[in-house]
Amino acid sequence: MSKASVILYITVGILVLFLVSYSPKNKTDHDHHHHHGGGHTQHHRLKLRSSFNFKPTRHDPIPFDPLVADMERRREDKEWERQHIDHSHPELAAHDPAPGHESQPEWEDFMDAEDYLNDEEKFNVTDRLISLFPKLDVSPTDGFVTESELTEWNMQSSAKEVMHRTQRDMDVHDRNKDGFISFSEYEPPSWVRNSGNDTFGYNMGWWKEEHFNASDANGDGLLNLTEFNDFLHPADTKNHKLLLWLCKEEVRERDSDKDGKIGFEEFYHGLFDTVRNYEEDNHNATHPYHDLPEGPAKQLFSQLDKDGDGYLSDVELLPIISKIHPTEHYYAKQQADYIISQADSDKDGRLTLAEMIEHPYVFYSAIFNEDDSDDDYGFHDEFR
C-alpha cells in the first residue's frame, strides 16, 4: 500500500472513529425505525439462512461478509449431509422419524452462531466494515468502493461458494475416487429423478450424455473439477462447446413448430421478453420499427440473424445466451447496485467507509428472495 493510501486511511479512520463514538446505537435504531416505516425502535437482529436449495440451476445468495458466509456454509453442509444420508442410506433414515430431522445438537449449533453474530462484543458490524473496507477498495486504492469493486468482491465470494458445493457433489459422484467423474458414475439429483421425464430439466437435456460430453472440454471422457463445475453451472463456463450446447437446448425448448430453428414469432413470444428483462441498455428508439409494438424485437432479431434467412440458429443465439441464462456476474452486479443505492448518501455512485458505517445493516440484509420461483429475484430484509 502506498504512503498516500496509508495517510488516506488514517484520515478516514479518524473520521470513522468520530462517527462511531458519537452515536452508534442511536444511529442504528434510527435506521431500523426509518426502514420499517415507524413503530418502536429496536436493535436489528442478524439472522442466518435456515433453509437451503440444493438445485445447481438455482442462484443462491452469498452473504457480503465472509465470516457470515462461512457460518452459513457450515450450516448448509450439515443439512446437505443429512439429505444425502436420507438418499444414499434410506435404511438409516427409516429408523429416524421426521422429528429427528431437527436434531437438538444441530439446532443448538445454529442458534449459537446467531447468538455470536448478535453479541456486539464478539461480532461488531462497525468493526467488521472497517476491517473489510481495505479489501474492497483495491482498484484503485482511493478511499472509495465503486460498483465494479463491489461486484468483483461479490464475484469472488460467489466463486468460492460455488466451487465448495461442486467439490461436495464431486466427492459423492466420484465413486472410484480418482478425482474425475465419468458419465456412468454420474447420477442426476433426486429432484430431477422424482419429477418425471416431462420436466424442464429432462426436456432440455440438462442431465443427459450430450450435456456431459459438451462439458468435457478436453474430450477425455471424464470431468475434472473445473469441467464438473461447468456441467453444474453452464451459464458461467468459458467452454465454447458448452455454451453452444446451451444454445442448442434453447432452440430445442423454444422451437414450437419443430423445424430445428427459431422463427420471429417463436423469438417474440418467448426469448425476447427474457432478453429484454436482462438488457442493461434500452433499445434504440429511432429504429424504423419503433412505432410498432414488435419494433424492438424485430430490431434485435435482425441483428442476431447474421445470414438473413429469417430464422435464428443455435450459433446465432450465442450473443444473447448470457441474457437468457444470466451469469454470476449479473447477480453480483445486481447486489452491488442495490447496496450502493441504499448506502450512497451523497449519490456520487460510490461508497466511503463513513457511508458504509452510516448504513451498516444494508451489508447484512441484501439477499435474494428465497421462494419457489427460479425466475423471480428481488431483495428483502433478513432481519426480523
Tab-separated table of C-alpha atoms in Angstrom:
chain	number	residue	atom	x	y	z
A	1	MET	CA	0.000	0.000	0.000
A	2	SER	CA	1.419	3.451	-0.947
A	3	LYS	CA	2.246	6.172	1.571
A	4	ALA	CA	-0.622	8.275	0.224
A	5	SER	CA	-3.046	5.396	0.755
A	6	VAL	CA	-1.875	4.945	4.344
A	7	ILE	CA	-2.419	8.641	5.064
A	8	LEU	CA	-5.833	8.450	3.410
A	9	TYR	CA	-6.933	5.509	5.552
A	10	ILE	CA	-5.650	7.143	8.730
A	11	THR	CA	-7.667	10.273	7.918
A	12	VAL	CA	-10.788	8.275	7.100
A	13	GLY	CA	-10.235	6.152	10.210
A	14	ILE	CA	-10.201	9.215	12.440
A	15	LEU	CA	-13.442	10.404	10.867
A	16	VAL	CA	-14.984	6.976	11.325
A	17	LEU	CA	-13.992	6.796	14.980
A	18	PHE	CA	-15.642	10.168	15.488
A	19	LEU	CA	-18.855	8.985	13.830
A	20	VAL	CA	-18.878	5.736	15.790
A	21	SER	CA	-18.197	7.370	19.143
A	22	TYR	CA	-20.812	9.971	18.617
A	23	SER	CA	-23.923	7.779	18.485
A	24	PRO	CA	-23.669	4.243	17.111
A	25	LYS	CA	-26.691	2.835	18.856
A	26	ASN	CA	-28.962	5.799	18.169
A	27	LYS	CA	-27.976	5.678	14.517
A	28	THR	CA	-28.803	2.009	14.022
A	29	ASP	CA	-32.009	2.400	15.954
A	30	HIS	CA	-32.979	5.348	13.742
A	31	ASP	CA	-32.156	3.350	10.583
A	32	HIS	CA	-34.303	0.475	11.782
A	33	HIS	CA	-37.180	2.808	12.631
A	34	HIS	CA	-36.944	4.568	9.257
A	35	HIS	CA	-36.574	1.362	7.244
A	36	HIS	CA	-39.636	-0.261	8.725
A	37	GLY	CA	-41.770	2.835	8.484
A	38	GLY	CA	-42.293	3.654	12.151
A	39	GLY	CA	-43.163	1.786	15.308
A	40	HIS	CA	-40.977	1.473	18.371
A	41	THR	CA	-37.232	1.475	17.775
A	42	GLN	CA	-35.292	-1.697	18.362
A	43	HIS	CA	-31.886	-3.079	17.509
A	44	HIS	CA	-31.524	-5.228	14.405
A	45	ARG	CA	-31.048	-8.925	14.931
A	46	LEU	CA	-28.916	-10.691	12.396
A	47	LYS	CA	-30.239	-14.000	11.128
A	48	LEU	CA	-28.656	-16.849	9.214
A	49	ARG	CA	-30.441	-18.721	6.472
A	50	SER	CA	-32.457	-21.613	7.881
A	51	SER	CA	-33.408	-23.278	4.569
A	52	PHE	CA	-31.269	-24.299	1.625
A	53	ASN	CA	-31.928	-25.067	-2.033
A	54	PHE	CA	-29.556	-27.687	-3.442
A	55	LYS	CA	-30.560	-27.312	-7.091
A	56	PRO	CA	-27.455	-26.234	-9.048
A	57	THR	CA	-29.659	-24.428	-11.594
A	58	ARG	CA	-30.847	-22.011	-8.907
A	59	HIS	CA	-28.856	-18.944	-7.934
A	60	ASP	CA	-28.017	-18.890	-4.231
A	61	PRO	CA	-27.476	-15.678	-2.271
A	62	ILE	CA	-23.973	-15.051	-0.967
A	63	PRO	CA	-23.519	-13.019	2.227
A	64	PHE	CA	-21.443	-9.858	1.976
A	65	ASP	CA	-19.302	-10.775	4.992
A	66	PRO	CA	-17.002	-13.831	4.544
A	67	LEU	CA	-17.421	-14.706	8.222
A	68	VAL	CA	-21.205	-14.909	7.845
A	69	ALA	CA	-20.719	-16.862	4.610
A	70	ASP	CA	-18.585	-19.398	6.471
A	71	MET	CA	-21.247	-19.851	9.151
A	72	GLU	CA	-23.955	-20.408	6.536
A	73	ARG	CA	-21.690	-22.783	4.602
A	74	ARG	CA	-21.235	-24.936	7.689
A	75	ARG	CA	-24.977	-24.916	8.302
A	76	GLU	CA	-25.662	-25.829	4.679
A	77	ASP	CA	-23.119	-28.655	4.769
A	78	LYS	CA	-24.878	-30.200	7.736
A	79	GLU	CA	-28.260	-30.071	6.001
A	80	TRP	CA	-26.775	-31.417	2.763
A	81	GLU	CA	-25.152	-34.290	4.637
A	82	ARG	CA	-28.459	-35.155	6.285
A	83	GLN	CA	-30.285	-35.191	2.951
A	84	HIS	CA	-27.518	-37.214	1.325
A	85	ILE	CA	-27.766	-39.877	4.039
A	86	ASP	CA	-31.539	-39.997	3.549
A	87	HIS	CA	-30.999	-40.642	-0.172
A	88	SER	CA	-27.927	-42.893	-0.102
A	89	HIS	CA	-28.805	-44.848	3.038
A	90	PRO	CA	-32.605	-44.906	3.341
A	91	GLU	CA	-32.365	-47.799	5.754
A	92	LEU	CA	-30.733	-45.443	8.251
A	93	ALA	CA	-33.274	-42.700	7.641
A	94	ALA	CA	-36.136	-45.143	8.083
A	95	HIS	CA	-35.161	-45.631	11.726
A	96	ASP	CA	-35.125	-41.885	12.265
A	97	PRO	CA	-38.629	-40.369	12.314
A	98	ALA	CA	-39.335	-36.976	10.839
A	99	PRO	CA	-38.942	-35.061	14.121
A	100	GLY	CA	-35.385	-36.402	14.294
A	101	HIS	CA	-34.505	-34.277	11.261
A	102	GLU	CA	-34.349	-31.307	13.628
A	103	SER	CA	-31.797	-32.855	15.925
A	104	GLN	CA	-31.070	-30.853	19.018
A	105	PRO	CA	-27.269	-30.571	18.589
A	106	GLU	CA	-27.653	-29.178	15.047
A	107	TRP	CA	-30.249	-26.673	16.172
A	108	GLU	CA	-28.097	-25.617	19.098
A	109	ASP	CA	-25.153	-25.009	16.760
A	110	PHE	CA	-27.316	-22.810	14.561
A	111	MET	CA	-28.618	-20.785	17.471
A	112	ASP	CA	-25.123	-20.391	18.893
A	113	ALA	CA	-23.975	-18.950	15.583
A	114	GLU	CA	-26.794	-16.416	15.597
A	115	ASP	CA	-26.104	-15.571	19.217
A	116	TYR	CA	-22.484	-14.962	18.262
A	117	LEU	CA	-23.487	-12.642	15.422
A	118	ASN	CA	-25.723	-10.654	17.748
A	119	ASP	CA	-23.200	-10.296	20.555
A	120	GLU	CA	-21.597	-6.889	19.951
A	121	GLU	CA	-18.560	-7.887	21.969
A	122	LYS	CA	-17.896	-10.816	19.646
A	123	PHE	CA	-19.273	-9.516	16.344
A	124	ASN	CA	-19.499	-5.768	15.869
A	125	VAL	CA	-20.768	-4.762	12.420
A	126	THR	CA	-18.907	-1.443	12.517
A	127	ASP	CA	-15.617	-3.155	13.285
A	128	ARG	CA	-16.300	-5.697	10.554
A	129	LEU	CA	-16.920	-2.988	7.956
A	130	ILE	CA	-13.755	-1.150	8.984
A	131	SER	CA	-11.705	-4.337	8.556
A	132	LEU	CA	-13.329	-5.280	5.244
A	133	PHE	CA	-13.191	-1.852	3.586
A	134	PRO	CA	-9.485	-2.042	2.550
A	135	LYS	CA	-10.159	-5.442	0.963
A	136	LEU	CA	-12.856	-3.931	-1.251
A	137	ASP	CA	-11.092	-0.660	-2.044
A	138	VAL	CA	-8.367	-2.095	-4.262
A	139	SER	CA	-8.819	-0.921	-7.835
A	140	PRO	CA	-7.568	1.696	-7.219
A	141	THR	CA	-6.978	2.206	-3.503
A	142	ASP	CA	-8.521	5.664	-3.277
A	143	GLY	CA	-10.818	5.656	-0.244
A	144	PHE	CA	-13.905	4.758	-2.267
A	145	VAL	CA	-15.678	1.489	-3.111
A	146	THR	CA	-17.104	1.584	-6.616
A	147	GLU	CA	-19.729	-0.605	-8.228
A	148	SER	CA	-17.051	-2.570	-10.078
A	149	GLU	CA	-15.057	-3.168	-6.887
A	150	LEU	CA	-18.147	-4.311	-5.011
A	151	THR	CA	-19.208	-6.501	-7.939
A	152	GLU	CA	-15.765	-8.110	-8.007
A	153	TRP	CA	-15.982	-8.725	-4.248
A	154	ASN	CA	-19.347	-10.421	-4.700
A	155	MET	CA	-17.974	-12.448	-7.617
A	156	GLN	CA	-15.047	-13.749	-5.575
A	157	SER	CA	-17.340	-14.707	-2.701
A	158	SER	CA	-19.746	-16.425	-5.086
A	159	ALA	CA	-16.977	-18.339	-6.876
A	160	LYS	CA	-15.745	-19.690	-3.543
A	161	GLU	CA	-19.215	-20.874	-2.542
A	162	VAL	CA	-19.998	-22.417	-5.934
A	163	MET	CA	-16.714	-24.333	-6.064
A	164	HIS	CA	-17.240	-25.561	-2.500
A	165	ARG	CA	-20.623	-27.013	-3.467
A	166	THR	CA	-19.206	-28.503	-6.657
A	167	GLN	CA	-16.428	-30.221	-4.709
A	168	ARG	CA	-19.014	-31.549	-2.278
A	169	ASP	CA	-21.075	-33.026	-5.139
A	170	MET	CA	-17.982	-34.397	-6.837
A	171	ASP	CA	-16.956	-36.268	-3.709
A	172	VAL	CA	-20.294	-38.070	-3.861
A	173	HIS	CA	-20.311	-38.947	-7.562
A	174	ASP	CA	-16.623	-39.846	-7.871
A	175	ARG	CA	-17.173	-43.429	-6.779
A	176	ASN	CA	-13.711	-44.754	-7.606
A	177	LYS	CA	-12.084	-41.684	-6.004
A	178	ASP	CA	-9.772	-40.950	-8.933
A	179	GLY	CA	-10.555	-37.239	-8.965
A	180	PHE	CA	-12.691	-37.476	-12.113
A	181	ILE	CA	-16.307	-38.255	-12.932
A	182	SER	CA	-17.371	-40.483	-15.799
A	183	PHE	CA	-20.885	-40.398	-17.216
A	184	SER	CA	-21.561	-43.842	-15.750
A	185	GLU	CA	-20.624	-42.507	-12.312
A	186	TYR	CA	-22.883	-39.502	-12.560
A	187	GLU	CA	-26.447	-39.800	-11.348
A	188	PRO	CA	-28.991	-36.987	-11.766
A	189	PRO	CA	-30.052	-35.367	-8.493
A	190	SER	CA	-33.151	-36.659	-6.758
A	191	TRP	CA	-35.249	-33.598	-7.638
A	192	VAL	CA	-34.785	-34.476	-11.325
A	193	ARG	CA	-35.340	-38.227	-10.926
A	194	ASN	CA	-38.505	-37.766	-8.887
A	195	SER	CA	-40.107	-35.182	-11.175
A	196	GLY	CA	-40.604	-37.285	-14.320
A	197	ASN	CA	-39.297	-37.034	-17.868
A	198	ASP	CA	-41.542	-34.134	-18.904
A	199	THR	CA	-39.905	-31.557	-16.652
A	200	PHE	CA	-37.711	-28.625	-17.644
A	201	GLY	CA	-34.519	-30.451	-16.684
A	202	TYR	CA	-35.205	-33.539	-18.757
A	203	ASN	CA	-36.793	-31.755	-21.712
A	204	MET	CA	-33.766	-29.535	-22.101
A	205	GLY	CA	-31.338	-32.421	-21.681
A	206	TRP	CA	-29.596	-30.965	-18.655
A	207	TRP	CA	-28.810	-34.401	-17.249
A	208	LYS	CA	-28.167	-36.291	-20.495
A	209	GLU	CA	-24.955	-37.530	-22.103
A	210	GLU	CA	-24.858	-34.712	-24.658
A	211	HIS	CA	-24.633	-32.227	-21.797
A	212	PHE	CA	-21.906	-34.300	-20.166
A	213	ASN	CA	-19.863	-34.512	-23.378
A	214	ALA	CA	-20.183	-30.777	-24.016
A	215	SER	CA	-18.820	-30.140	-20.519
A	216	ASP	CA	-15.820	-32.390	-21.253
A	217	ALA	CA	-13.575	-29.603	-22.579
A	218	ASN	CA	-10.518	-31.780	-23.268
A	219	GLY	CA	-12.543	-34.677	-24.668
A	220	ASP	CA	-11.040	-37.397	-22.462
A	221	GLY	CA	-14.432	-38.820	-21.465
A	222	LEU	CA	-14.056	-37.645	-17.873
A	223	LEU	CA	-14.892	-34.461	-15.993
A	224	ASN	CA	-12.310	-32.881	-13.726
A	225	LEU	CA	-13.377	-30.419	-11.021
A	226	THR	CA	-13.465	-27.406	-13.364
A	227	GLU	CA	-15.385	-29.323	-16.042
A	228	PHE	CA	-17.814	-30.717	-13.479
A	229	ASN	CA	-18.379	-27.195	-12.157
A	230	ASP	CA	-19.175	-26.123	-15.714
A	231	PHE	CA	-21.509	-29.097	-16.053
A	232	LEU	CA	-23.464	-27.944	-12.998
A	233	HIS	CA	-23.271	-24.234	-13.906
A	234	PRO	CA	-23.047	-23.992	-17.711
A	235	ALA	CA	-24.004	-20.309	-17.837
A	236	ASP	CA	-20.663	-19.354	-16.251
A	237	THR	CA	-18.443	-21.525	-18.425
A	238	LYS	CA	-15.735	-20.284	-20.773
A	239	ASN	CA	-16.031	-23.551	-22.700
A	240	HIS	CA	-17.360	-22.568	-26.142
A	241	LYS	CA	-18.602	-26.112	-26.772
A	242	LEU	CA	-20.760	-25.999	-23.648
A	243	LEU	CA	-22.134	-22.541	-24.459
A	244	LEU	CA	-23.096	-23.804	-27.897
A	245	TRP	CA	-24.831	-26.781	-26.271
A	246	LEU	CA	-26.768	-24.314	-24.115
A	247	CYS	CA	-27.866	-22.503	-27.277
A	248	LYS	CA	-28.931	-25.782	-28.891
A	249	GLU	CA	-31.048	-26.579	-25.861
A	250	GLU	CA	-32.715	-23.172	-26.116
A	251	VAL	CA	-33.590	-23.856	-29.751
A	252	ARG	CA	-34.935	-27.253	-28.776
A	253	GLU	CA	-37.038	-25.749	-25.999
A	254	ARG	CA	-38.379	-22.749	-27.937
A	255	ASP	CA	-38.855	-24.405	-31.339
A	256	SER	CA	-42.626	-24.912	-31.187
A	257	ASP	CA	-43.006	-25.997	-34.823
A	258	LYS	CA	-40.019	-28.385	-34.540
A	259	ASP	CA	-38.230	-27.175	-37.664
A	260	GLY	CA	-34.883	-27.009	-35.858
A	261	LYS	CA	-34.636	-23.218	-35.704
A	262	ILE	CA	-36.355	-20.219	-34.167
A	263	GLY	CA	-38.611	-18.000	-36.284
A	264	PHE	CA	-39.570	-14.479	-35.331
A	265	GLU	CA	-42.872	-15.435	-33.679
A	266	GLU	CA	-41.110	-18.052	-31.538
A	267	PHE	CA	-38.499	-15.455	-30.636
A	268	TYR	CA	-41.015	-12.681	-29.946
A	269	HIS	CA	-43.320	-14.794	-27.760
A	270	GLY	CA	-40.572	-16.245	-25.598
A	271	LEU	CA	-36.942	-15.295	-25.815
A	272	PHE	CA	-37.371	-11.592	-26.416
A	273	ASP	CA	-39.081	-10.929	-23.093
A	274	THR	CA	-36.348	-12.870	-21.313
A	275	VAL	CA	-33.613	-10.927	-23.069
A	276	ARG	CA	-35.323	-7.566	-22.549
A	277	ASN	CA	-35.614	-8.184	-18.817
A	278	TYR	CA	-31.838	-8.520	-18.537
A	279	GLU	CA	-30.874	-5.836	-21.026
A	280	GLU	CA	-28.731	-3.153	-19.423
A	281	ASP	CA	-29.244	-0.681	-22.262
A	282	ASN	CA	-32.520	0.445	-23.874
A	283	HIS	CA	-33.269	-0.349	-27.482
A	284	ASN	CA	-32.634	2.395	-29.982
A	285	ALA	CA	-35.881	4.411	-30.093
A	286	THR	CA	-35.043	5.838	-33.540
A	287	HIS	CA	-35.272	2.455	-35.259
A	288	PRO	CA	-37.759	2.416	-38.204
A	289	TYR	CA	-39.896	-0.144	-36.349
A	290	HIS	CA	-40.161	1.986	-33.197
A	291	ASP	CA	-43.846	2.863	-33.744
A	292	LEU	CA	-44.834	-0.820	-33.790
A	293	PRO	CA	-45.196	-2.978	-30.640
A	294	GLU	CA	-42.876	-5.566	-32.202
A	295	GLY	CA	-40.297	-2.974	-33.234
A	296	PRO	CA	-37.567	-3.583	-30.664
A	297	ALA	CA	-37.966	-7.351	-31.062
A	298	LYS	CA	-37.609	-7.089	-34.843
A	299	GLN	CA	-34.539	-4.926	-34.413
A	300	LEU	CA	-32.824	-7.432	-32.126
A	301	PHE	CA	-33.921	-10.393	-34.263
A	302	SER	CA	-32.443	-8.717	-37.349
A	303	GLN	CA	-29.160	-8.080	-35.538
A	304	LEU	CA	-28.901	-11.730	-34.493
A	305	ASP	CA	-29.948	-13.184	-37.878
A	306	LYS	CA	-26.474	-12.930	-39.409
A	307	ASP	CA	-27.248	-14.948	-42.542
A	308	GLY	CA	-30.522	-13.091	-43.101
A	309	ASP	CA	-32.597	-16.240	-43.641
A	310	GLY	CA	-35.362	-15.101	-41.273
A	311	TYR	CA	-34.515	-17.676	-38.605
A	312	LEU	CA	-32.151	-17.945	-35.636
A	313	SER	CA	-29.824	-20.923	-35.385
A	314	ASP	CA	-28.080	-22.110	-32.238
A	315	VAL	CA	-24.882	-20.266	-33.231
A	316	GLU	CA	-26.832	-17.049	-33.772
A	317	LEU	CA	-28.120	-17.213	-30.183
A	318	LEU	CA	-24.597	-17.056	-28.745
A	319	PRO	CA	-24.553	-13.219	-28.398
A	320	ILE	CA	-27.589	-13.292	-26.074
A	321	ILE	CA	-27.131	-16.604	-24.249
A	322	SER	CA	-25.788	-14.793	-21.157
A	323	LYS	CA	-29.026	-12.795	-21.004
A	324	ILE	CA	-31.161	-15.908	-21.354
A	325	HIS	CA	-29.083	-17.679	-18.684
A	326	PRO	CA	-27.559	-14.895	-16.535
A	327	THR	CA	-24.065	-15.475	-15.186
A	328	GLU	CA	-22.900	-14.986	-11.616
A	329	HIS	CA	-21.578	-11.596	-12.707
A	330	TYR	CA	-25.150	-10.453	-13.381
A	331	TYR	CA	-26.256	-11.327	-9.848
A	332	ALA	CA	-23.067	-9.920	-8.305
A	333	LYS	CA	-23.636	-6.614	-10.085
A	334	GLN	CA	-27.328	-6.617	-9.161
A	335	GLN	CA	-26.458	-6.992	-5.500
A	336	ALA	CA	-23.720	-4.347	-5.737
A	337	ASP	CA	-26.135	-1.896	-7.373
A	338	TYR	CA	-28.677	-2.480	-4.623
A	339	ILE	CA	-26.154	-1.936	-1.830
A	340	ILE	CA	-24.833	1.263	-3.379
A	341	SER	CA	-28.356	2.582	-3.949
A	342	GLN	CA	-29.108	2.101	-0.265
A	343	ALA	CA	-25.840	3.304	1.298
A	344	ASP	CA	-24.630	6.033	-1.078
A	345	SER	CA	-25.714	9.080	0.925
A	346	ASP	CA	-24.250	11.726	-1.388
A	347	LYS	CA	-25.377	9.861	-4.541
A	348	ASP	CA	-21.981	10.015	-6.249
A	349	GLY	CA	-22.183	6.362	-7.270
A	350	ARG	CA	-19.543	5.100	-4.837
A	351	LEU	CA	-19.171	4.382	-1.135
A	352	THR	CA	-16.883	5.796	1.506
A	353	LEU	CA	-16.136	3.951	4.716
A	354	ALA	CA	-18.171	6.595	6.567
A	355	GLU	CA	-21.192	5.893	4.341
A	356	MET	CA	-20.874	2.161	4.925
A	357	ILE	CA	-20.789	2.707	8.676
A	358	GLU	CA	-23.791	5.029	8.431
A	359	HIS	CA	-25.772	2.187	6.829
A	360	PRO	CA	-24.248	-0.957	8.371
A	361	TYR	CA	-27.220	-3.254	8.075
A	362	VAL	CA	-27.531	-2.749	4.328
A	363	PHE	CA	-24.500	-5.026	4.039
A	364	TYR	CA	-26.064	-7.697	6.229
A	365	SER	CA	-29.558	-7.667	4.757
A	366	ALA	CA	-29.160	-7.538	0.958
A	367	ILE	CA	-30.015	-11.053	-0.163
A	368	PHE	CA	-32.198	-12.581	-2.835
A	369	ASN	CA	-35.669	-13.817	-2.013
A	370	GLU	CA	-35.851	-17.476	-1.046
A	371	ASP	CA	-39.031	-18.557	-2.802
A	372	ASP	CA	-40.036	-21.370	-5.106
A	373	SER	CA	-39.686	-19.391	-8.331
A	374	ASP	CA	-36.473	-19.876	-10.278
A	375	ASP	CA	-37.007	-16.636	-12.184
A	376	ASP	CA	-38.261	-14.196	-9.549
A	377	TYR	CA	-35.401	-12.352	-7.909
A	378	GLY	CA	-35.610	-9.432	-5.523
A	379	PHE	CA	-34.294	-8.186	-2.233
A	380	HIS	CA	-35.705	-8.306	1.242
A	381	ASP	CA	-34.567	-7.568	4.755
A	382	GLU	CA	-33.097	-10.580	6.511
A	383	PHE	CA	-33.608	-9.011	9.918
A	384	ARG	CA	-36.704	-9.670	11.964
